[in-house]
Amino acid sequence: VGSEAVIYGESHGLEYYRLQEDPGMHQDLAAVDPERAAELQKTGCRFPEAAPTPDVVASPEALEHLQAMGYVEPDDDPAAAP
């Protein structure tokens, strides 16, 4: 299991990667080896698709940096919300 990764999300379904051959996880093998993907999925942890998170207040400078890096869209500015 240390050289394999399984990712499951309700929106994207099951993904399976062999990390030694594909460390960047670019080639999803779930369709190629669905039995192994399902086996690994059973051994993993489950997390909610969208865990509740607290509101975060960022300074204007931090928000500007986050926008420049593409993490936050200008419309995501909490100060702009009604």
CSV table of C-alpha atoms in Angstrom, one decimal:
chain,number,residue,atom,x,y,z
A,1,VAL,CA,0.0,0.0,0.0
A,2,GLY,CA,3.0,2.3,0.6
A,3,SER,CA,3.7,2.5,-3.2
A,4,GLU,CA,0.0,2.8,-4.2
A,5,ALA,CA,-2.5,5.6,-3.7
A,6,VAL,CA,-6.3,5.6,-3.9
A,7,ILE,CA,-8.3,8.7,-3.9
A,8,TYR,CA,-12.1,8.7,-3.7
A,9,GLY,CA,-14.4,11.6,-3.9
A,10,GLU,CA,-18.1,11.7,-4.6
A,11,SER,CA,-17.6,14.1,-7.5
A,12,HIS,CA,-14.7,12.3,-9.2
A,13,GLY,CA,-15.2,8.7,-8.1
A,14,LEU,CA,-12.4,6.3,-7.5
A,15,GLU,CA,-8.8,7.0,-8.7
A,16,TYR,CA,-5.9,4.5,-8.3
A,17,TYR,CA,-2.2,5.2,-8.8
A,18,ARG,CA,1.1,3.2,-8.6
A,19,LEU,CA,3.4,5.7,-7.1
A,20,GLN,CA,6.8,4.1,-8.0
A,21,GLU,CA,5.8,4.2,-11.7
A,22,ASP,CA,3.8,7.4,-11.6
A,23,PRO,CA,4.9,9.6,-8.6
A,24,GLY,CA,3.1,12.6,-10.0
A,25,MET,CA,-0.2,10.7,-10.1
A,26,HIS,CA,-1.0,11.5,-13.8
A,27,GLN,CA,-2.2,8.0,-14.9
A,28,ASP,CA,-5.4,6.9,-13.2
A,29,LEU,CA,-5.4,3.1,-13.2
A,30,ALA,CA,-8.8,2.6,-11.6
A,31,ALA,CA,-10.4,1.5,-14.9
A,32,VAL,CA,-7.4,-0.8,-15.7
A,33,ASP,CA,-7.3,-2.6,-12.3
A,34,PRO,CA,-10.7,-1.9,-10.7
A,35,GLU,CA,-10.3,-4.9,-8.3
A,36,ARG,CA,-7.1,-3.6,-6.8
A,37,ALA,CA,-8.5,0.0,-6.6
A,38,ALA,CA,-11.6,-1.3,-4.7
A,39,GLU,CA,-9.5,-3.5,-2.4
A,40,LEU,CA,-7.3,-0.5,-1.5
A,41,GLN,CA,-10.3,1.8,-1.0
A,42,LYS,CA,-11.7,-0.6,1.7
A,43,THR,CA,-8.4,-0.2,3.7
A,44,GLY,CA,-8.4,3.6,3.6
A,45,CYS,CA,-9.9,6.3,5.7
A,46,ARG,CA,-13.1,8.1,4.8
A,47,PHE,CA,-13.3,11.9,5.1
A,48,PRO,CA,-16.4,14.0,4.3
A,49,GLU,CA,-16.4,15.5,0.8
A,50,ALA,CA,-16.8,19.0,2.2
A,51,ALA,CA,-15.7,19.2,5.8
A,52,PRO,CA,-17.0,22.3,7.6
A,53,THR,CA,-14.3,25.0,7.9
A,54,PRO,CA,-14.2,28.1,9.9
A,55,ASP,CA,-14.3,31.5,8.2
A,56,VAL,CA,-10.8,32.9,7.7
A,57,VAL,CA,-10.1,36.6,7.6
A,58,ALA,CA,-7.1,37.6,5.6
A,59,SER,CA,-5.4,41.0,5.5
A,60,PRO,CA,-5.6,42.9,2.2
A,61,GLU,CA,-1.9,42.2,1.6
A,62,ALA,CA,-2.4,38.4,2.2
A,63,LEU,CA,-5.5,38.4,0.0
A,64,GLU,CA,-3.5,40.1,-2.7
A,65,HIS,CA,-0.8,37.5,-2.5
A,66,LEU,CA,-3.3,34.6,-2.6
A,67,GLN,CA,-5.0,36.1,-5.6
A,68,ALA,CA,-1.6,36.5,-7.4
A,69,MET,CA,-0.9,32.8,-6.8
A,70,GLY,CA,-4.3,31.8,-8.0
A,71,TYR,CA,-5.6,30.4,-4.7
A,72,VAL,CA,-8.4,33.1,-4.4
A,73,GLU,CA,-10.5,34.7,-7.1
A,74,PRO,CA,-11.2,38.4,-6.7
A,75,ASP,CA,-14.9,37.4,-6.2
A,76,ASP,CA,-14.0,35.2,-3.3
A,77,ASP,CA,-13.2,38.3,-1.2
A,78,PRO,CA,-15.2,37.9,2.0
A,79,ALA,CA,-15.4,41.6,2.5
A,80,ALA,CA,-17.2,41.9,-0.8
A,81,ALA,CA,-20.0,39.6,0.3
A,82,PRO,CA,-23.3,41.2,1.2
